[in-house]
Coordinates of C-alpha atoms in Angstrom, one line a residue:
X853 CA 31.6 -23.3 -14.7
X854 CA 34.8 -23.9 -16.4
X855 CA 33.7 -27.2 -17.4
X856 CA 30.6 -26.1 -18.8
X857 CA 32.3 -23.4 -20.8
X858 CA 34.7 -25.9 -22.2
X859 CA 31.9 -28.4 -23.2
X860 CA 29.7 -25.9 -24.6
X861 CA 32.5 -24.3 -26.7
X862 CA 31.9 -20.7 -25.1
X863 CA 33.8 -18.3 -22.5
X864 CA 33.4 -18.6 -18.6
X865 CA 31.9 -15.1 -19.1
X866 CA 29.2 -16.3 -21.6
X867 CA 28.2 -18.9 -18.8
X868 CA 28.3 -16.3 -16.2
X869 CA 26.0 -14.0 -18.4
X870 CA 23.6 -16.9 -19.2
X871 CA 22.7 -17.4 -15.3
X872 CA 22.9 -13.8 -14.2
X873 CA 22.7 -11.1 -17.2
X874 CA 20.9 -13.2 -19.8
X875 CA 19.9 -10.3 -21.8
X876 CA 23.7 -10.3 -23.0
X877 CA 23.2 -13.5 -24.9
X878 CA 20.7 -14.8 -27.7
X879 CA 18.0 -17.3 -26.5
X880 CA 19.4 -20.0 -28.8
X881 CA 23.1 -19.6 -26.8
X882 CA 21.4 -19.5 -23.5
X883 CA 19.4 -22.5 -24.4
X884 CA 22.7 -24.3 -25.6
X885 CA 24.5 -23.5 -22.3
X886 CA 21.7 -24.6 -20.2
X887 CA 21.5 -27.9 -22.0
X888 CA 25.4 -28.6 -21.7
X889 CA 25.0 -27.4 -17.9
X890 CA 22.2 -29.9 -17.3
X891 CA 24.0 -33.0 -19.0
X892 CA 27.1 -32.0 -16.7
X893 CA 24.9 -31.7 -13.7
X894 CA 25.8 -28.0 -13.3
X895 CA 22.9 -26.2 -11.4
X896 CA 24.4 -22.6 -11.8
X897 CA 26.5 -20.3 -9.8
X898 CA 26.8 -21.0 -5.9
X899 CA 24.4 -18.4 -4.4
X900 CA 26.8 -17.7 -1.3
X901 CA 29.7 -17.3 -3.5
X902 CA 27.9 -14.7 -5.8
X903 CA 26.8 -12.8 -2.5
X904 CA 30.2 -12.8 -1.4
X905 CA 31.4 -11.4 -4.6
X906 CA 28.6 -8.9 -5.2
X907 CA 28.1 -8.0 -1.5
X908 CA 24.2 -8.7 -2.2
X909 CA 22.0 -11.1 -1.2
X910 CA 19.2 -10.9 -3.8
X911 CA 16.2 -9.8 -1.6
X912 CA 14.1 -6.7 -0.8
X913 CA 12.6 -6.4 2.5
X914 CA 9.0 -5.2 2.6
X915 CA 8.2 -3.6 6.0
X916 CA 4.7 -3.7 7.5
X917 CA 3.3 -2.6 10.7
X918 CA 0.6 -5.4 10.7
X919 CA 0.6 -9.1 10.7
X920 CA 1.4 -11.3 7.6
X921 CA -2.4 -12.2 7.3
X922 CA -2.9 -8.6 6.8
X923 CA -0.6 -8.2 4.1
X924 CA -2.4 -11.0 1.9
X925 CA -6.0 -10.3 3.4
X926 CA -6.1 -6.3 2.8
X927 CA -7.4 -5.7 -0.7
X928 CA -5.3 -2.7 -1.2
X929 CA -2.1 -4.1 0.0
X930 CA -2.6 -7.3 -2.0
X931 CA -2.7 -5.2 -5.2
X932 CA 0.7 -3.4 -3.8
X933 CA 2.1 -6.8 -3.3
X934 CA 1.3 -7.8 -6.9
X935 CA 3.1 -4.9 -8.2
X936 CA 6.1 -5.5 -6.2
X937 CA 6.4 -9.2 -7.1
X938 CA 6.1 -8.3 -10.9
X939 CA 9.3 -6.6 -10.6
X940 CA 11.0 -8.8 -8.2
X941 CA 10.1 -11.8 -10.8
X942 CA 11.7 -10.0 -13.6
X943 CA 14.9 -8.9 -11.8
X944 CA 15.1 -12.6 -10.1
X945 CA 14.9 -10.9 -6.6
X946 CA 13.1 -12.4 -3.6
X947 CA 10.8 -10.6 -1.6
X948 CA 10.8 -10.8 2.2
X949 CA 8.1 -9.7 4.3
X950 CA 9.0 -8.2 7.4
X951 CA 6.0 -7.5 10.1
X952 CA 6.9 -4.8 12.6
X953 CA 4.1 -4.6 14.9
X954 CA 4.5 -1.7 17.4
X955 CA 3.8 -3.9 20.5
X956 CA 6.8 -6.0 19.5
X957 CA 9.5 -5.4 22.1
X958 CA 12.3 -6.6 19.7
X959 CA 11.3 -3.9 17.2
X960 CA 11.2 -1.3 19.9
X961 CA 14.6 -2.4 21.1
X962 CA 16.2 -2.5 17.5
X963 CA 16.3 -6.2 17.2
X964 CA 14.1 -8.8 15.4
X965 CA 13.4 -9.3 11.9
X966 CA 14.7 -5.8 10.8
X967 CA 18.2 -6.7 12.0
X968 CA 18.2 -10.2 11.3
X969 CA 16.7 -10.1 7.8
X970 CA 19.3 -10.8 4.9
X971 CA 18.0 -8.0 2.5
X972 CA 19.6 -5.5 0.1
X973 CA 17.2 -2.8 1.0
X974 CA 13.9 -1.8 2.4
X975 CA 10.4 -0.9 1.3
X976 CA 8.6 1.0 4.2
X977 CA 5.2 0.6 3.7
X978 CA 2.6 2.9 5.4
X979 CA 4.8 3.0 8.5
X980 CA 3.0 5.1 11.4
X981 CA 5.0 8.3 12.3
X982 CA 7.6 7.7 15.0
X983 CA 7.6 3.6 14.3
X984 CA 11.0 2.5 15.8
X985 CA 11.3 0.2 13.0
X986 CA 12.2 3.1 10.6
X987 CA 14.9 3.9 13.1
X988 CA 16.3 0.4 13.0
X989 CA 16.2 0.1 9.1
X990 CA 18.1 3.4 8.7
X991 CA 20.5 2.3 11.4
X992 CA 21.6 -0.5 8.9
X993 CA 22.6 2.0 6.2
X994 CA 21.0 0.0 3.3
X995 CA 18.6 1.8 0.8
X996 CA 14.9 2.4 1.9
X997 CA 12.2 3.5 -0.4
X998 CA 9.1 5.0 1.7
X999 CA 5.8 4.0 0.3
X1000 CA 2.6 5.9 1.6
X1001 CA 4.1 7.0 4.9
X1002 CA 6.0 9.8 6.6
X1003 CA 9.2 10.4 5.2
X1004 CA 12.0 10.8 7.8
X1005 CA 15.3 12.2 6.4
X1006 CA 14.1 12.7 2.9
X1007 CA 14.3 9.3 1.8
X1008 CA 13.2 8.2 -1.9
X1009 CA 9.3 7.8 -1.7
X1010 CA 6.5 6.7 -3.9
X1011 CA 2.8 7.7 -3.3
X1012 CA -0.1 9.9 -4.1
X1013 CA -1.4 13.2 -3.2
X1014 CA -3.8 11.5 -0.6
X1015 CA -5.1 15.1 0.8
X1016 CA -6.1 16.7 -2.6
X1017 CA -7.7 13.1 -3.6
X1018 CA -9.9 13.2 -0.4
X1019 CA -10.8 16.7 -1.0
X1020 CA -11.7 16.1 -4.5
X1021 CA -14.1 13.2 -3.5
X1022 CA -15.7 15.1 -0.7
X1023 CA -16.3 18.1 -2.9
X1024 CA -18.1 15.4 -5.0
X1025 CA -20.5 14.6 -2.2
X1026 CA -21.0 18.1 -0.9
X1027 CA -21.7 19.2 -4.6
X1028 CA -24.8 16.8 -4.5
X1029 CA -26.0 18.7 -1.7
X1030 CA -25.3 16.5 1.2
X1031 CA -24.6 18.1 4.5
X1032 CA -25.2 15.6 7.0
X1033 CA -22.2 13.6 6.3
X1034 CA -20.3 10.6 8.2
X1035 CA -16.7 9.9 7.7
X1036 CA -15.1 6.6 8.3
X1037 CA -11.4 5.9 8.9
X1038 CA -9.5 2.6 9.2
X1039 CA -7.0 3.5 11.6
X1040 CA -5.4 6.7 12.9
X1041 CA -3.3 5.3 15.9
X1042 CA -2.2 1.7 15.8
X1043 CA -3.5 0.9 19.6
X1044 CA -6.2 -1.2 18.7
X1045 CA -8.9 1.2 19.6
X1046 CA -12.0 2.0 17.6
X1047 CA -15.0 4.2 17.9
X1048 CA -16.0 8.0 17.5
X1049 CA -13.0 10.2 17.1
X1050 CA -12.6 13.7 18.6
X1051 CA -10.2 16.4 17.9
X1052 CA -7.4 15.0 20.2
X1053 CA -7.5 11.9 18.4
X1054 CA -7.0 13.4 15.0
X1055 CA -4.4 15.4 16.4
X1056 CA -2.5 12.5 17.9
X1057 CA -2.9 10.4 14.5
X1058 CA 0.1 8.6 13.5
X1059 CA -1.1 7.1 10.3
X1060 CA 0.0 9.5 7.5
X1061 CA -2.2 8.4 5.0
X1062 CA -5.5 8.6 7.2
X1063 CA -4.4 11.8 8.7
X1064 CA -3.9 13.3 5.1
X1065 CA -7.2 12.0 3.9
X1066 CA -9.1 13.4 6.8
X1067 CA -7.4 16.8 6.4
X1068 CA -8.7 16.6 2.7
X1069 CA -12.2 16.1 3.9
X1070 CA -11.9 18.9 6.3
X1071 CA -10.6 21.3 3.7
X1072 CA -13.5 20.5 1.5
X1073 CA -16.1 20.9 4.5
X1074 CA -14.7 24.4 5.0
X1075 CA -14.8 25.5 1.4
X1076 CA -18.6 24.6 1.3
X1077 CA -19.0 26.2 4.8
X1078 CA -19.8 23.0 6.5
X1079 CA -18.6 23.0 10.2
X1080 CA -15.8 20.2 10.4
X1081 CA -16.2 20.6 14.1
X1082 CA -19.8 19.1 13.8
X1083 CA -18.7 16.3 11.5
X1084 CA -19.0 12.6 13.0
X1085 CA -15.8 10.7 12.3
X1086 CA -15.6 6.9 13.3
X1087 CA -12.4 4.9 13.4
X1088 CA -12.6 1.1 12.7
X1089 CA -9.3 0.5 14.5
X1090 CA -7.9 -1.9 11.9
X1091 CA -8.2 -3.0 8.5
X1092 CA -10.5 -6.2 8.5
X1093 CA -14.1 -6.4 7.3
X1094 CA -15.5 -7.2 10.7
X1095 CA -14.1 -4.1 12.3
X1096 CA -15.2 -2.1 9.3
X1097 CA -19.1 -3.2 10.0
X1098 CA -18.8 -2.3 13.7
X1099 CA -17.6 1.0 12.5
X1100 CA -20.4 1.6 10.3
X1101 CA -22.9 0.6 12.7
X1102 CA -21.5 3.0 15.3
X1103 CA -21.6 5.9 12.7
X1104 CA -25.4 5.1 11.6
X1105 CA -26.3 4.7 15.1
X1106 CA -24.8 8.2 15.9
X1107 CA -27.6 10.2 14.0
X1108 CA -28.9 10.6 10.6
X1109 CA -26.7 11.1 7.9
X1110 CA -27.2 11.4 4.1
X1111 CA -23.8 10.5 3.0
X1112 CA -20.9 8.3 4.2
X1113 CA -17.4 9.2 3.0
X1114 CA -15.0 6.2 3.7
X1115 CA -11.2 6.5 3.8
X1116 CA -11.0 3.1 2.0
X1117 CA -13.1 0.9 -0.2
X1118 CA -13.1 -1.7 2.4
X1119 CA -15.0 0.5 4.8
X1120 CA -17.3 1.8 1.8
X1121 CA -18.2 -1.7 1.0
X1122 CA -19.2 -2.6 4.5
X1123 CA -21.2 0.5 4.6
X1124 CA -23.2 -0.4 1.7
X1125 CA -23.8 -4.0 3.2
X1126 CA -24.7 -2.5 6.7
X1127 CA -27.2 0.1 4.9
X1128 CA -28.9 -2.3 2.9
X1129 CA -29.3 -4.8 5.9
X1130 CA -31.2 -1.7 7.5
X1131 CA -33.3 -1.2 4.7
X1132 CA -31.6 2.0 3.4
X1133 CA -31.4 2.3 -0.4
X1134 CA -27.9 3.2 -1.7
X1135 CA -27.8 6.0 -3.1
X1136 CA -31.3 6.8 -2.8
X1137 CA -31.4 7.1 0.9
X1138 CA -27.6 7.1 1.7
X1139 CA -24.8 7.7 -0.6
X1140 CA -21.4 5.9 -0.1
X1141 CA -18.1 6.6 -1.6
X1142 CA -14.6 5.2 -0.7
X1143 CA -11.1 5.4 -1.7
X1144 CA -8.6 3.1 -3.7
X1145 CA -10.8 1.4 -6.4
X1146 CA -10.0 -2.2 -5.4
X1147 CA -11.3 -4.9 -7.9
X1148 CA -14.5 -5.2 -5.7
X1149 CA -15.1 -1.5 -5.9
X1150 CA -16.3 -1.9 -9.7
X1151 CA -18.9 -4.8 -9.2
X1152 CA -20.4 -2.9 -6.2
X1153 CA -20.9 0.3 -8.3
X1154 CA -18.9 2.3 -5.9
X1155 CA -17.9 5.8 -6.3
X1156 CA -14.3 6.0 -5.3
X1157 CA -10.7 7.5 -5.9
X1158 CA -8.7 5.5 -8.2
X1159 CA -5.2 5.1 -7.2
X1160 CA -2.8 2.9 -9.4
X1161 CA -1.9 0.2 -6.5
X1162 CA -0.2 -2.1 -8.7
X1163 CA 1.8 0.4 -10.3
X1164 CA 2.6 1.9 -6.8
X1165 CA 4.2 -1.3 -5.8
X1166 CA 6.0 -1.6 -9.2
X1167 CA 7.6 1.9 -9.2
X1168 CA 8.7 1.4 -5.6
X1169 CA 10.3 -2.1 -6.2
X1170 CA 12.0 -0.7 -9.4
X1171 CA 13.2 2.4 -7.6
X1172 CA 14.8 0.4 -4.9
X1173 CA 16.3 -2.0 -7.3
X1174 CA 17.8 0.9 -9.2
X1175 CA 19.4 2.6 -6.0
X1176 CA 20.8 -1.0 -5.2
X1177 CA 22.3 -0.9 -8.6
X1178 CA 23.9 2.4 -8.0
X1179 CA 21.0 4.8 -9.3
X1180 CA 20.0 8.0 -7.8
X1181 CA 16.8 8.0 -5.5
X1182 CA 13.8 10.5 -6.0
X1183 CA 10.5 11.0 -5.2
X1184 CA 7.6 9.6 -7.4
X1185 CA 4.0 11.0 -7.1
X1186 CA 1.4 8.8 -9.0
X1187 CA -2.0 10.3 -10.3
X1188 CA -5.4 9.5 -8.9
X1189 CA -8.7 9.8 -10.6
X1190 CA -12.3 10.4 -9.1
X1191 CA -14.4 7.7 -10.5
X1192 CA -18.1 8.3 -10.2
X1193 CA -20.5 5.2 -10.0
X1194 CA -23.9 4.4 -8.8
X1195 CA -23.4 4.7 -5.1
X1196 CA -23.4 8.3 -4.9
X1197 CA -26.3 10.6 -5.6
X1198 CA -28.4 13.7 -4.8
X1199 CA -29.3 14.3 -1.2
X1200 CA -33.1 12.8 -0.7
X1201 CA -35.5 15.7 -1.4
X1202 CA -37.1 15.0 2.1
X1203 CA -33.5 15.2 4.1

């Protein structure tokens, strides 16, 4: 660095700024420093040395309960990742994905990726209630920002009002005259089981988001004097399309319904596909609504709840970076919006 500074006719601090705090220099001065550095074969400050000086490694850890494949295949999660990565690129911070499956003995024993991972802080995404990974992450005494999950210890958190948003879309369906309604959820308990859900299963739910959305649906039903105890609820057992299709088949086989309320757009889109394969017209014979407003929802004409998934990832990553930099943690609640499209309509006259 000293040789670059001397050859460029600037201070060592200016060279450091060029690589670490570029906003402190003009574009022309940075370009000059980089050109001189390239001529001298200087590739920039040594990362290991910088880490020793700052005590930081320049990486954020994203904790997910499922596999790495899920992080990229699930449409809502991929939107969240997009937002996180935008901030990471701007701040020159790496993102490390940390899968924390419940069946992993290393996670349960407080070892594995959460202990080995070289990160400056954690983003805990939709972790189930009581997940041992949360205790392991908290034991490292690094900053943690919770996204869409239970919040042990009052940690900084970014999310939406899932219960209120779910109640709003259920009330939309009920206001159209529907009373025979089927409900689809992705996963209540991360044990791989799917199928019809009873009251005990709902009480045992560990997925915070699904539990809140079901509570919102139940609240809307009570408001419209529709007995929640008679509601047909089916759990997919996971977040992929094939499991979603199986859940839809189970729901439609359970008895005649005029509307399907799905706790995610992935489930709702599967419901539209299965309904059309059975010769049911959407919405003339069967109304279908979802939640999230992923990109495919608009093309399908799906009525859904829009939540700002990309912004959620961006806000969470920025909040964690701020905390790592010495800022204060806080809770951020983002707005949602009911988006009414073609997939929902009045209850059929003969039903």
